[in-house]
PDB file of C-alpha atoms in Angstrom:
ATOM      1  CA  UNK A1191       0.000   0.000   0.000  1.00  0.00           C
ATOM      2  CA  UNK A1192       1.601   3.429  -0.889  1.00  0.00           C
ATOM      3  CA  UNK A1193       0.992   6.305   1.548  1.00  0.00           C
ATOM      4  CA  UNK A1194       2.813   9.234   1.047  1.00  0.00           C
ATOM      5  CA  UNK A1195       2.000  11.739   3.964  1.00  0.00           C
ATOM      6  CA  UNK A1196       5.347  14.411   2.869  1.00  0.00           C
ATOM      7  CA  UNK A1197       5.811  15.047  -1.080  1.00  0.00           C
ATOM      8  CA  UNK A1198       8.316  17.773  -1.643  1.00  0.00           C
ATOM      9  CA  UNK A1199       8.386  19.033  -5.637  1.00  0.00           C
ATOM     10  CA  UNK A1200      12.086  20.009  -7.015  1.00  0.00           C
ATOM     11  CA  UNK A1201      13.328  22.247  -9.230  1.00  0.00           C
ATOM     12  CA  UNK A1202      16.068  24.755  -9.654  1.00  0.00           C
ATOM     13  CA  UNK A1203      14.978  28.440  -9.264  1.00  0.00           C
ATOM     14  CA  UNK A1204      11.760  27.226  -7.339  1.00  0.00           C
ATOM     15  CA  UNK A1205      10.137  29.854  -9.183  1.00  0.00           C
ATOM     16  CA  UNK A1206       7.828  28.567 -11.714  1.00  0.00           C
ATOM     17  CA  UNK A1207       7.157  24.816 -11.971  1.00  0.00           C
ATOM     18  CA  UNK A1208       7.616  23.500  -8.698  1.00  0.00           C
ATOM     19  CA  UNK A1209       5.230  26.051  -7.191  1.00  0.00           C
ATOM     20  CA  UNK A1210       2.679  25.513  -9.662  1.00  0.00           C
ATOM     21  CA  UNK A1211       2.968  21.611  -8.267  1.00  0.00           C
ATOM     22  CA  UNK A1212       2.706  22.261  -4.987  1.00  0.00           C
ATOM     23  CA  UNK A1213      -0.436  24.933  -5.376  1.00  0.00           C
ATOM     24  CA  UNK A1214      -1.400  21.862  -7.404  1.00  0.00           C
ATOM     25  CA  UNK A1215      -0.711  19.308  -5.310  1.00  0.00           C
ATOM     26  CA  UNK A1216      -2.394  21.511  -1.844  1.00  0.00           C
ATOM     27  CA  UNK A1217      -5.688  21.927  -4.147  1.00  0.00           C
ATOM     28  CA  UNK A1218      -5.652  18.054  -5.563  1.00  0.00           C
ATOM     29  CA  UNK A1219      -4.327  15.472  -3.221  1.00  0.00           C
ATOM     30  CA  UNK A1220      -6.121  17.346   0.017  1.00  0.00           C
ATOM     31  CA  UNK A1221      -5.345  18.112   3.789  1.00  0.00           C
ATOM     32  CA  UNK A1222      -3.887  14.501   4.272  1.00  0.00           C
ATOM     33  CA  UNK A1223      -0.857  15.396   2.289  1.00  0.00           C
ATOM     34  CA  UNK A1224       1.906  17.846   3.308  1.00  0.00           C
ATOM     35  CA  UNK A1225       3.181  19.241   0.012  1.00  0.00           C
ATOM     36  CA  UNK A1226       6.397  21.697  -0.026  1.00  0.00           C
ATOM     37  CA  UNK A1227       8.724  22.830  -2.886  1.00  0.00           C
ATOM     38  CA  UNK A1228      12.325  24.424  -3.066  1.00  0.00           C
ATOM     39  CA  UNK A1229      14.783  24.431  -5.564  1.00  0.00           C
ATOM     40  CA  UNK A1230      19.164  24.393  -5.459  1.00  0.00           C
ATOM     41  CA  UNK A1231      19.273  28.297  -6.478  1.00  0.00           C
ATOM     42  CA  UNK A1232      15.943  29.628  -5.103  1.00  0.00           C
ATOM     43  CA  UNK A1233      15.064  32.846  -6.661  1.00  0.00           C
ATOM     44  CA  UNK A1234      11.275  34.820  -6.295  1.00  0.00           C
ATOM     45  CA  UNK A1235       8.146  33.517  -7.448  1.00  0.00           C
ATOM     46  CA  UNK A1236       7.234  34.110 -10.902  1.00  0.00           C
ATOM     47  CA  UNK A1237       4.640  36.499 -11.665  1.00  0.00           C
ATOM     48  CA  UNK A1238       3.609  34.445 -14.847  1.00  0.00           C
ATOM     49  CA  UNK A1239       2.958  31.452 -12.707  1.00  0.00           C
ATOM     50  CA  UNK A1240       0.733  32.973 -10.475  1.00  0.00           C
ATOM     51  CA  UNK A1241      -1.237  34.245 -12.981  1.00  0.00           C
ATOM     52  CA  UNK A1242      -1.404  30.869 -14.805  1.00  0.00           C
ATOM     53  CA  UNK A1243      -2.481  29.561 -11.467  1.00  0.00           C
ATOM     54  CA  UNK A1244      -5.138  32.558 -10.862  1.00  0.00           C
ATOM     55  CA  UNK A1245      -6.729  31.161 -14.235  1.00  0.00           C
ATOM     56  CA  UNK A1246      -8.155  27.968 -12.573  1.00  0.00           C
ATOM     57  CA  UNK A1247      -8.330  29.464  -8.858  1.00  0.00           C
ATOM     58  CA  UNK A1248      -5.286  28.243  -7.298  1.00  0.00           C
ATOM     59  CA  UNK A1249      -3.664  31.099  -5.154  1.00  0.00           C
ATOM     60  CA  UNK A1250       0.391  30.862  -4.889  1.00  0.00           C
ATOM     61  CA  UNK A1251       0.958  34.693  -4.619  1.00  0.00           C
ATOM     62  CA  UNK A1252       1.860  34.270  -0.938  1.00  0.00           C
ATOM     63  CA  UNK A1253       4.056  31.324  -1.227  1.00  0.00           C
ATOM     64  CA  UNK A1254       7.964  31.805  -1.588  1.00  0.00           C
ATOM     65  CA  UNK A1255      10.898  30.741  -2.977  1.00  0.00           C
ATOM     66  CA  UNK A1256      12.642  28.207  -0.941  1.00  0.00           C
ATOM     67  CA  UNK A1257      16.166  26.302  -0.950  1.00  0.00           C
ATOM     68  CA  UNK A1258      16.902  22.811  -0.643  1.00  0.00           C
ATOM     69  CA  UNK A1259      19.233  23.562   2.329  1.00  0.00           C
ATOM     70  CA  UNK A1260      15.711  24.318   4.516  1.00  0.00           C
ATOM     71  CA  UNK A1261      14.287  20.809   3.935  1.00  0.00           C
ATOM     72  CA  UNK A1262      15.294  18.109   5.998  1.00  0.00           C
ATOM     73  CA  UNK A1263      15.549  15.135   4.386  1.00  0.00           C
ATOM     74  CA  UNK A1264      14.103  12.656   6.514  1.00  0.00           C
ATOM     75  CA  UNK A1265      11.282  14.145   7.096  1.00  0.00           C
ATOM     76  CA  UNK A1266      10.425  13.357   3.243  1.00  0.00           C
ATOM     77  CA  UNK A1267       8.597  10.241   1.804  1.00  0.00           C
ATOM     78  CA  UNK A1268       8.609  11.425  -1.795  1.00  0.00           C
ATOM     79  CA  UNK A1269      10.308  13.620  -3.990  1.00  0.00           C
ATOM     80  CA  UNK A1270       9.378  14.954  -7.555  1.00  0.00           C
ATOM     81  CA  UNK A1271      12.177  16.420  -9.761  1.00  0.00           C
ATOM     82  CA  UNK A1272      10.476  18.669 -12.302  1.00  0.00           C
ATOM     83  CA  UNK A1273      13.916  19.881 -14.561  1.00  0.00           C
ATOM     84  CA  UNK A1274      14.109  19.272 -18.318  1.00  0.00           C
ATOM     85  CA  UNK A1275      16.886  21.020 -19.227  1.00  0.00           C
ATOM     86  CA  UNK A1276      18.798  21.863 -16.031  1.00  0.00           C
ATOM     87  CA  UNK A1277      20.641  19.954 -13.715  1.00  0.00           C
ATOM     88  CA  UNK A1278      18.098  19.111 -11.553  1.00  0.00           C
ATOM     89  CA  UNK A1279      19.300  19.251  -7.360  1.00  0.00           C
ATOM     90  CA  UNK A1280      19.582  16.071  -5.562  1.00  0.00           C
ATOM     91  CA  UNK A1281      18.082  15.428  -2.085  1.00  0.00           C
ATOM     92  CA  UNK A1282      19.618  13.099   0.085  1.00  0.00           C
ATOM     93  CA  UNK A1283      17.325  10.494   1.779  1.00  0.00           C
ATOM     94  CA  UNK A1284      15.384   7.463   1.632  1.00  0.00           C
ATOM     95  CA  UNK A1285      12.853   9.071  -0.232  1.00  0.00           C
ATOM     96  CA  UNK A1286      10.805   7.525  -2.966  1.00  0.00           C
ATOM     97  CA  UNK A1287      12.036   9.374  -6.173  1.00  0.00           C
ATOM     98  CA  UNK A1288      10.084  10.821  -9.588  1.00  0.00           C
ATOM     99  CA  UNK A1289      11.287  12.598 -12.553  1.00  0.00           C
ATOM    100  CA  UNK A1290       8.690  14.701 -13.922  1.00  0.00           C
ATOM    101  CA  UNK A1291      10.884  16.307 -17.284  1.00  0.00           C
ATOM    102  CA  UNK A1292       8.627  19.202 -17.371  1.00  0.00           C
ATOM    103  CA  UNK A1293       9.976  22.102 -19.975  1.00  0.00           C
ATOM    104  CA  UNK A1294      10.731  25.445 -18.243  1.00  0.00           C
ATOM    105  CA  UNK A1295       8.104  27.961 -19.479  1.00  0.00           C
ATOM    106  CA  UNK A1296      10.328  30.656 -18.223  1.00  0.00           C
ATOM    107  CA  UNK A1297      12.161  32.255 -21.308  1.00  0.00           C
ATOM    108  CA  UNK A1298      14.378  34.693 -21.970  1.00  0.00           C
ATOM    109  CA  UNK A1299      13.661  35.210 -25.129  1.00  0.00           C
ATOM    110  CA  UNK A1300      12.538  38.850 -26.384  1.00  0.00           C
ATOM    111  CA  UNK A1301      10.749  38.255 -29.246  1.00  0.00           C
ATOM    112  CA  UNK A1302       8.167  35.894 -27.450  1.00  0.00           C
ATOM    113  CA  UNK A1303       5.113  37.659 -27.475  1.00  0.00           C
ATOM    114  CA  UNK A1304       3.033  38.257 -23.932  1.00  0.00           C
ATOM    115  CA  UNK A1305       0.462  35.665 -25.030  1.00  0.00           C
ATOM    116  CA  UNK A1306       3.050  33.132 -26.287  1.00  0.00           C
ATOM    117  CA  UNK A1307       4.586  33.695 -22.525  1.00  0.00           C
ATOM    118  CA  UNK A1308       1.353  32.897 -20.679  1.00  0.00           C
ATOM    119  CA  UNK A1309       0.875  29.981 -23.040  1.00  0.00           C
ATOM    120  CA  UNK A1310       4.132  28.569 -21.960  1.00  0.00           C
ATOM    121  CA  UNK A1311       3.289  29.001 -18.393  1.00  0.00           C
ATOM    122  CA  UNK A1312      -0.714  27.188 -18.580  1.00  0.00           C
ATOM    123  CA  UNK A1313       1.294  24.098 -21.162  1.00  0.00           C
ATOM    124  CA  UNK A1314       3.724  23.383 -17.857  1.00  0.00           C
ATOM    125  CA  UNK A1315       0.488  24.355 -15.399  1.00  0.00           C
ATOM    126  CA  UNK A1316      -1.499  21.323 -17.464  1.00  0.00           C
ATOM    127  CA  UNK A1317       0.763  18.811 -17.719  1.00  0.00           C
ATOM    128  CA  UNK A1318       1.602  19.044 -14.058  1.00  0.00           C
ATOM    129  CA  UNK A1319      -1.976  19.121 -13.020  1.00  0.00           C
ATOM    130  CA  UNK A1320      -2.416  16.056 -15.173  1.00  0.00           C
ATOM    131  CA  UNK A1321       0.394  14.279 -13.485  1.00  0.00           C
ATOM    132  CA  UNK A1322      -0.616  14.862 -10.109  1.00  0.00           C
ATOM    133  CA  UNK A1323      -4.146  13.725 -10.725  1.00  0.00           C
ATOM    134  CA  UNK A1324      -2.716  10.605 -11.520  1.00  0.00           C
ATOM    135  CA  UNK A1325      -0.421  10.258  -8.345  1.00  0.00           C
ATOM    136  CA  UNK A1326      -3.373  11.228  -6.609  1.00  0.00           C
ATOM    137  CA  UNK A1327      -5.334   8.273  -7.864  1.00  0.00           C
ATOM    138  CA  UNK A1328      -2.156   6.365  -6.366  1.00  0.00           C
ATOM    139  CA  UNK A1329      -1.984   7.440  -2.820  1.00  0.00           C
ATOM    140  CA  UNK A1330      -3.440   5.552  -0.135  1.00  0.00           C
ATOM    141  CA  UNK A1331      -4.001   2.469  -2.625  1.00  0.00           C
ATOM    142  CA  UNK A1332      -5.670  -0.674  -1.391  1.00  0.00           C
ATOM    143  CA  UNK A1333      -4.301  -3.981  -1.246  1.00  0.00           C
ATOM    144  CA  UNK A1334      -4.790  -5.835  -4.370  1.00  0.00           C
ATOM    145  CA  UNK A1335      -5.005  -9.256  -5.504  1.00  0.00           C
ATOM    146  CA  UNK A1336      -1.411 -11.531  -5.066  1.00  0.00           C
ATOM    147  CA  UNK A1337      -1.006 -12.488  -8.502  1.00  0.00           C
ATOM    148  CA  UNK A1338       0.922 -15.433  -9.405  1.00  0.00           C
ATOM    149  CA  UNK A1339       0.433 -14.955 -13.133  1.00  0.00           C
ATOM    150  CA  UNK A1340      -0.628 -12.311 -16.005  1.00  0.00           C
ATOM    151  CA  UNK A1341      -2.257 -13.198 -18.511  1.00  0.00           C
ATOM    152  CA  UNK A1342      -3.903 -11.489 -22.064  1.00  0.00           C
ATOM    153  CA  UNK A1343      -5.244 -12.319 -25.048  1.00  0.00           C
ATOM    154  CA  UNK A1344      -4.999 -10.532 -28.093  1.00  0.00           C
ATOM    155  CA  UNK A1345      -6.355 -11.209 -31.628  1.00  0.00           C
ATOM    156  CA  UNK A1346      -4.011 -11.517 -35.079  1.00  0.00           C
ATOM    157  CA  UNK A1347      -4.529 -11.372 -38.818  1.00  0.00           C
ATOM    158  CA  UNK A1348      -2.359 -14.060 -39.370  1.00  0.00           C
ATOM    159  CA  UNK A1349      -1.349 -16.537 -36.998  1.00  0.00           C
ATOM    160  CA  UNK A1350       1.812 -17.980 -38.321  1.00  0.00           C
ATOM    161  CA  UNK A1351       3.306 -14.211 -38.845  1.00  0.00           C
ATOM    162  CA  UNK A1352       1.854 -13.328 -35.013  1.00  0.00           C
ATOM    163  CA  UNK A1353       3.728 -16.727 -33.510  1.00  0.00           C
ATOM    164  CA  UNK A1354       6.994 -15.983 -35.202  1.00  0.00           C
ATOM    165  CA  UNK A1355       7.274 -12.574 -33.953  1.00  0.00           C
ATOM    166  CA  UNK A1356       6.430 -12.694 -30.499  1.00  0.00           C
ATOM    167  CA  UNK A1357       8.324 -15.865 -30.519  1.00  0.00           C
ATOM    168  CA  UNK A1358      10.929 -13.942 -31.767  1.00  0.00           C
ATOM    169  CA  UNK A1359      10.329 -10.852 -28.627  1.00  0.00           C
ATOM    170  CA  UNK A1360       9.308 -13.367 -25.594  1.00  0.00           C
ATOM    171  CA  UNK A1361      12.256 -15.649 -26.589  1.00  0.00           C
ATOM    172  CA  UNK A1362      10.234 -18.849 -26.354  1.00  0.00           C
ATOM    173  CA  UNK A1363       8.373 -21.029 -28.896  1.00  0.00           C
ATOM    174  CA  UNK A1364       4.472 -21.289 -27.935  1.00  0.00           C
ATOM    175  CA  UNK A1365       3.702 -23.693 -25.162  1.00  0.00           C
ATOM    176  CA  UNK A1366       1.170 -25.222 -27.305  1.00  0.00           C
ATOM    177  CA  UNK A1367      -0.868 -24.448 -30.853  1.00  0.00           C
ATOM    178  CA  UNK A1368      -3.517 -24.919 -32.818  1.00  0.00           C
ATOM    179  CA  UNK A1369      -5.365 -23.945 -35.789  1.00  0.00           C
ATOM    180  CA  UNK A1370      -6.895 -20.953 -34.079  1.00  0.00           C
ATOM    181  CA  UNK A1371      -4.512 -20.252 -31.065  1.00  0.00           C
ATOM    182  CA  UNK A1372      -1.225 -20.212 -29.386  1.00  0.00           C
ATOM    183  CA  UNK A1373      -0.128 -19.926 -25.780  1.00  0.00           C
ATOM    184  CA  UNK A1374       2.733 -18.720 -24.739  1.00  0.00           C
ATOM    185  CA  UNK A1375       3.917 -19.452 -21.299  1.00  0.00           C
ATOM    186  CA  UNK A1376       7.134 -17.297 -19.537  1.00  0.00           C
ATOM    187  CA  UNK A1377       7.300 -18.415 -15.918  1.00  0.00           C
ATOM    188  CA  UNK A1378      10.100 -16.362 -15.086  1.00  0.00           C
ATOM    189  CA  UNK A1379       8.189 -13.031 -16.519  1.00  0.00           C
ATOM    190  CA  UNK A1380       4.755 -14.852 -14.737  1.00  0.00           C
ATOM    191  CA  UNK A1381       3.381 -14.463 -18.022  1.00  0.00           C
ATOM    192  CA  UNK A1382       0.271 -16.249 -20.072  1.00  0.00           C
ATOM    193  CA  UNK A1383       0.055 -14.876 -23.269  1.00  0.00           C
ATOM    194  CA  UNK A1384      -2.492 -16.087 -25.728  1.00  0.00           C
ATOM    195  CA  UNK A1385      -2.381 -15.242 -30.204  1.00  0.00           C
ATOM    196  CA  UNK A1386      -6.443 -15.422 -31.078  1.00  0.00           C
ATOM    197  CA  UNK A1387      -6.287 -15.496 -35.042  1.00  0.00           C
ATOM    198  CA  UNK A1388      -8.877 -12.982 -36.200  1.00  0.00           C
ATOM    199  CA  UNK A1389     -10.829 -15.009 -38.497  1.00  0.00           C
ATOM    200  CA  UNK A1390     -14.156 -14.338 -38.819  1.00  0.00           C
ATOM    201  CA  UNK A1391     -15.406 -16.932 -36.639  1.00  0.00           C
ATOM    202  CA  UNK A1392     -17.410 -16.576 -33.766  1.00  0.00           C
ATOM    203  CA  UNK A1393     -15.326 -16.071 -30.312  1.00  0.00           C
ATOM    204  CA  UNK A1394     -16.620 -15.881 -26.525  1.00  0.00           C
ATOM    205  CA  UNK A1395     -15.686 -12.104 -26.003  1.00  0.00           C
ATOM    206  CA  UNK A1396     -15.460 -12.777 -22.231  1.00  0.00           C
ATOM    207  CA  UNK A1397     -13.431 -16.234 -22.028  1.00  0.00           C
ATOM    208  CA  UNK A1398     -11.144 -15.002 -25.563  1.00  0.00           C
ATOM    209  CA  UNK A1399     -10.077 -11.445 -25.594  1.00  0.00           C
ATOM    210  CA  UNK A1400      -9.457 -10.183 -22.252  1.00  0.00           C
ATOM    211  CA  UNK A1401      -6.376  -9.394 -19.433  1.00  0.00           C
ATOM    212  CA  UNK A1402      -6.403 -11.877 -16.464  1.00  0.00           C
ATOM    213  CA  UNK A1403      -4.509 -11.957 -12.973  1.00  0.00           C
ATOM    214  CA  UNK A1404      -3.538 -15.740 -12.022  1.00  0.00           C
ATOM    215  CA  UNK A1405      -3.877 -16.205  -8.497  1.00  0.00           C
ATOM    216  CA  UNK A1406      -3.091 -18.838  -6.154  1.00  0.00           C
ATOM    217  CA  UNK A1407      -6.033 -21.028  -5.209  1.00  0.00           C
ATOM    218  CA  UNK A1408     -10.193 -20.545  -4.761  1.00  0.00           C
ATOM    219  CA  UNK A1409      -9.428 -18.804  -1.532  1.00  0.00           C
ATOM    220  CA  UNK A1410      -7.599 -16.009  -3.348  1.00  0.00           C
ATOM    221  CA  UNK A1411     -10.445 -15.848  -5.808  1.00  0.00           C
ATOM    222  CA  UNK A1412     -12.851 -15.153  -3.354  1.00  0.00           C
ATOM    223  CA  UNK A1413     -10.418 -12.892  -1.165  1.00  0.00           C
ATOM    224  CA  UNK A1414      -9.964 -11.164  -4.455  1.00  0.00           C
ATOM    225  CA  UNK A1415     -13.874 -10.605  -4.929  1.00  0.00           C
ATOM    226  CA  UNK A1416     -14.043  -9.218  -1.457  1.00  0.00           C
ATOM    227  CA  UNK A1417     -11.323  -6.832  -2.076  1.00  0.00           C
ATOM    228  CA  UNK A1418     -13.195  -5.442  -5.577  1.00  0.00           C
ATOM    229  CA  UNK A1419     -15.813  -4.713  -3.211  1.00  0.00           C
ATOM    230  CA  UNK A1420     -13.776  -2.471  -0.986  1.00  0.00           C
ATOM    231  CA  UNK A1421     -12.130  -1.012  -3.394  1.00  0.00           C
ATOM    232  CA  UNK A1422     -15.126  -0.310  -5.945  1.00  0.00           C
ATOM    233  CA  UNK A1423     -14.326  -1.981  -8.880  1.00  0.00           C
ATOM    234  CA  UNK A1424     -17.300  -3.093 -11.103  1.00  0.00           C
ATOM    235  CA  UNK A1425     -17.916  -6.706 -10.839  1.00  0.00           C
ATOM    236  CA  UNK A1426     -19.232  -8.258 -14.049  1.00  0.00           C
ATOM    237  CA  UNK A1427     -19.517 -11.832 -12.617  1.00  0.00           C
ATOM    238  CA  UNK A1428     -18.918 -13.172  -9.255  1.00  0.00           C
ATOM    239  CA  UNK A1429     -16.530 -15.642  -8.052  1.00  0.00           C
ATOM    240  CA  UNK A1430     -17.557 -19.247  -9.597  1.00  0.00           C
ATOM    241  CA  UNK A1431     -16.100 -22.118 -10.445  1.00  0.00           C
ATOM    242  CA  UNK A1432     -16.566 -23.263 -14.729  1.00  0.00           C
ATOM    243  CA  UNK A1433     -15.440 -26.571 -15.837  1.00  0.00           C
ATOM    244  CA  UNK A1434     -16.201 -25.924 -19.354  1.00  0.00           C
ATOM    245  CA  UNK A1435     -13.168 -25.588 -21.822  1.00  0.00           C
ATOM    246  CA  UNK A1436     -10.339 -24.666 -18.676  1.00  0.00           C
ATOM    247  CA  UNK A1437     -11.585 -25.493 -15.847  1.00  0.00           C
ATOM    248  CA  UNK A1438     -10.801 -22.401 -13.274  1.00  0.00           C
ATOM    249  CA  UNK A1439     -12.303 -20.426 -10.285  1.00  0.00           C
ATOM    250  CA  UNK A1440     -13.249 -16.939 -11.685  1.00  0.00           C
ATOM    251  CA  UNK A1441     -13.763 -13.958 -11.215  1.00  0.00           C
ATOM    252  CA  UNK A1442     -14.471 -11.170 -14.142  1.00  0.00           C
ATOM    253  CA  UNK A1443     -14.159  -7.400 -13.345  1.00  0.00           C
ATOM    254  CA  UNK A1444     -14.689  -3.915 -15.529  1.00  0.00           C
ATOM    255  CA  UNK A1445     -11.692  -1.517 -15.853  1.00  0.00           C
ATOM    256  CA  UNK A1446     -12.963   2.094 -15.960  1.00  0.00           C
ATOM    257  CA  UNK A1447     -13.261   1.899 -19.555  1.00  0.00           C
ATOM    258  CA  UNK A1448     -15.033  -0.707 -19.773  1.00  0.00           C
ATOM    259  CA  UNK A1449     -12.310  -3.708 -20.639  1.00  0.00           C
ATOM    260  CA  UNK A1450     -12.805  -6.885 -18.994  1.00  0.00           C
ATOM    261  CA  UNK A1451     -10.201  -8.179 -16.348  1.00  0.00           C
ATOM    262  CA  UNK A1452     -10.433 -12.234 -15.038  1.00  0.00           C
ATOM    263  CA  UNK A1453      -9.081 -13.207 -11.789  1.00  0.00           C
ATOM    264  CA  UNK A1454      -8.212 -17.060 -11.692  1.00  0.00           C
ATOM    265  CA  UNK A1455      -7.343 -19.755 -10.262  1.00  0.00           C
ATOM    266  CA  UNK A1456      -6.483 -23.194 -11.457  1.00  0.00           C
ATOM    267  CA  UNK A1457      -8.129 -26.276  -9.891  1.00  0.00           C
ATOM    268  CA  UNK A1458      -6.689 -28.815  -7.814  1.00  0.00           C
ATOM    269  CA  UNK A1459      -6.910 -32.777  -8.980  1.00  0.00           C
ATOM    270  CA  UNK A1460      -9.272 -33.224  -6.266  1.00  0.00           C
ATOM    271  CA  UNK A1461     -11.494 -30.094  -6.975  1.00  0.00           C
ATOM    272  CA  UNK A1462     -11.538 -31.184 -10.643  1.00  0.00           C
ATOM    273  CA  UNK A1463     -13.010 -34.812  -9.673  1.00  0.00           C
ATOM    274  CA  UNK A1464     -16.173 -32.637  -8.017  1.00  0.00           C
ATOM    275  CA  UNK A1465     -17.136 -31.520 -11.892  1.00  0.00           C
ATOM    276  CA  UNK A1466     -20.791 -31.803 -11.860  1.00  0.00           C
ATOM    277  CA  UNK A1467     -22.601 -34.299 -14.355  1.00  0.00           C
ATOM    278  CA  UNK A1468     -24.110 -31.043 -16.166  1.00  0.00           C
ATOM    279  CA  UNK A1469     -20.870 -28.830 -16.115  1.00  0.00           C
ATOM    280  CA  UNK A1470     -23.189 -26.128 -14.507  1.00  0.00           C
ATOM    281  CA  UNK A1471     -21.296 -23.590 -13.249  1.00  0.00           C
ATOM    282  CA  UNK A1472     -20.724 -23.771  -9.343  1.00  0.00           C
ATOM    283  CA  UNK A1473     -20.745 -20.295  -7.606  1.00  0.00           C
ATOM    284  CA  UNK A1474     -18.074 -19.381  -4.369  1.00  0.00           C
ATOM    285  CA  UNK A1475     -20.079 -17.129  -2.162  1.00  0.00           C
ATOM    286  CA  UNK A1476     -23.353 -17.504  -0.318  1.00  0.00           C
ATOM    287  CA  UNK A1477     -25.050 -14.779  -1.352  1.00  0.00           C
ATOM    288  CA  UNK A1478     -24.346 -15.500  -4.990  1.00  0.00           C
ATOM    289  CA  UNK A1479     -25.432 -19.041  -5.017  1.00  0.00           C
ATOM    290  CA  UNK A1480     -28.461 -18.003  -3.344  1.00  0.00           C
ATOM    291  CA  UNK A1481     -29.233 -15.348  -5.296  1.00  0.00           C
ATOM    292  CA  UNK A1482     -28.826 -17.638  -8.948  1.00  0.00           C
ATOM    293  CA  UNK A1483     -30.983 -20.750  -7.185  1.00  0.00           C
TER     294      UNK A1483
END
């Protein structure tokens, strides 16, 4: 679980980008996170950067430029480097490190038009805004599944042409192949990775075109239901147990976008010598079973 209670954004004059981040960072990640900046040759805040920040109602006008030598270290769980051009300064620590290579919209340039300056200054405002949605999304994450195996499936135009060239990047001939299919199998990258030829034919969308997370045994399955839940992902289908074509306990989840994500587990000898006479699919929770009898 990542948990990041002291983020500390980096740059050189401290003037521009790095206190865009941290208005950024006060305004997007909340009260639970202590956000600072400084920079190696701290200077004054730009004026350009507050106004880019005055645009979308972040106020840095009060903030000020600070140097590295103020921050102590230890006191840091993660730091974000924001220099593209410039040496960037280097914090000593433990930290947890990013390099965000955000171009300086400063410019000394005289024949840069006003506008062209303040367009500099809201490009570097956006793309840091972006990037610290997305850290924002990753603070305080969950506990997820322990996979023991990934595993996709993608669909070709031509098979032969497909298995010769991921032969060729994975290394490895296919575990196995047929007229429609090939799996290859990478322990060491804990990788399942199945070639679907595209051929006009009629494929399962759900069982045939998909990412999956191997995990270790029906009690991970279910654990791994029960931690959707928590968390909020969609749940397509519960946690069941199908003994048509691979037999596995699974569990099928939505990605934000829709895309659909398996959770499995293979079955034991003796768990495949319970297959029912009809095949029927054999739910893992209580509520579920009840709920389909």
């Amino acid at each position: 679980m990542m948990s990041m209670p002291k983020i500390l954004f980096l740059c050189v004059a401290n003037s521009a980008r790095s206190q865009m981040a941290e208005g950024l960072a006060r305004q997007i990640l909340g009260p639970d996170v202590e956000v600072m900046s400084a920079g190696s040759q701290p200077s004054k805040i730009n004026p350009h950067a507050i106004d880019a920040m005055a645009e979308i109602g972040v106020d840095i006008s009060r903030h000020r430029s600070k140097s590295t030598s103020e921050i102590n270290p230890a006191g840091i769980d993660l730091v974000v480097t924001l220099c593209a051009e410039e040496v960037c300064p280097v914090l000593p620590g433990a930290a947890r490190r990013l390099h965000w290579p955000i171009p300086d919209p400063v410019s000394t340039d005289p024949s840069l038009a006003p506008e062209d300056v303040r367009v500099r200054f809201r490009t570097a405002r956006d793309q840091i805004k972006a990037r610290i949605e997305i850290l924002g999304s990753l603070l305080h994450l969950p506990e997820g599944p322990a996979a023991k195996e990934f595993h996709s499936s993608i669909r070709v135009r031509s098979l032969p042409d497909s298995v010769r060239f991921y032969a060729w990047l994975l290394d490895a001939w296919p575990k196995e192949w047929t007229h429609r299919y090939a799996t290859f199998i990478r322990p060491d990258l804990k990788l399942n990775f199945v070639l679907l030829v595209s051929d006009g034919k009629e494929l399962h969308h759900d069982t045939l075109y998909h990412l999956g997370i191997g995990v270790a045994d029906k009690a991970a399955v279910v654990d791994a239901y029960q931690r959707a839940g928590a968390f909020g992902a969609h749940v397509e289908k519960p946690p069941r147990t199908t003994w048509k074509g691979t037999p596995l306990h699974e569990l099928w989840l939505t990605d934000p976008d829709g895309n659909l994500i398996e959770i499995y587990a293979r079955l034991t000898d003796a768990e495949l010598s319970m297959k029912p006479a009809d095949e029927a699919p054999v739910f893992l929770t209580p509520d579920d079973a009840e709920a389909r009898a």
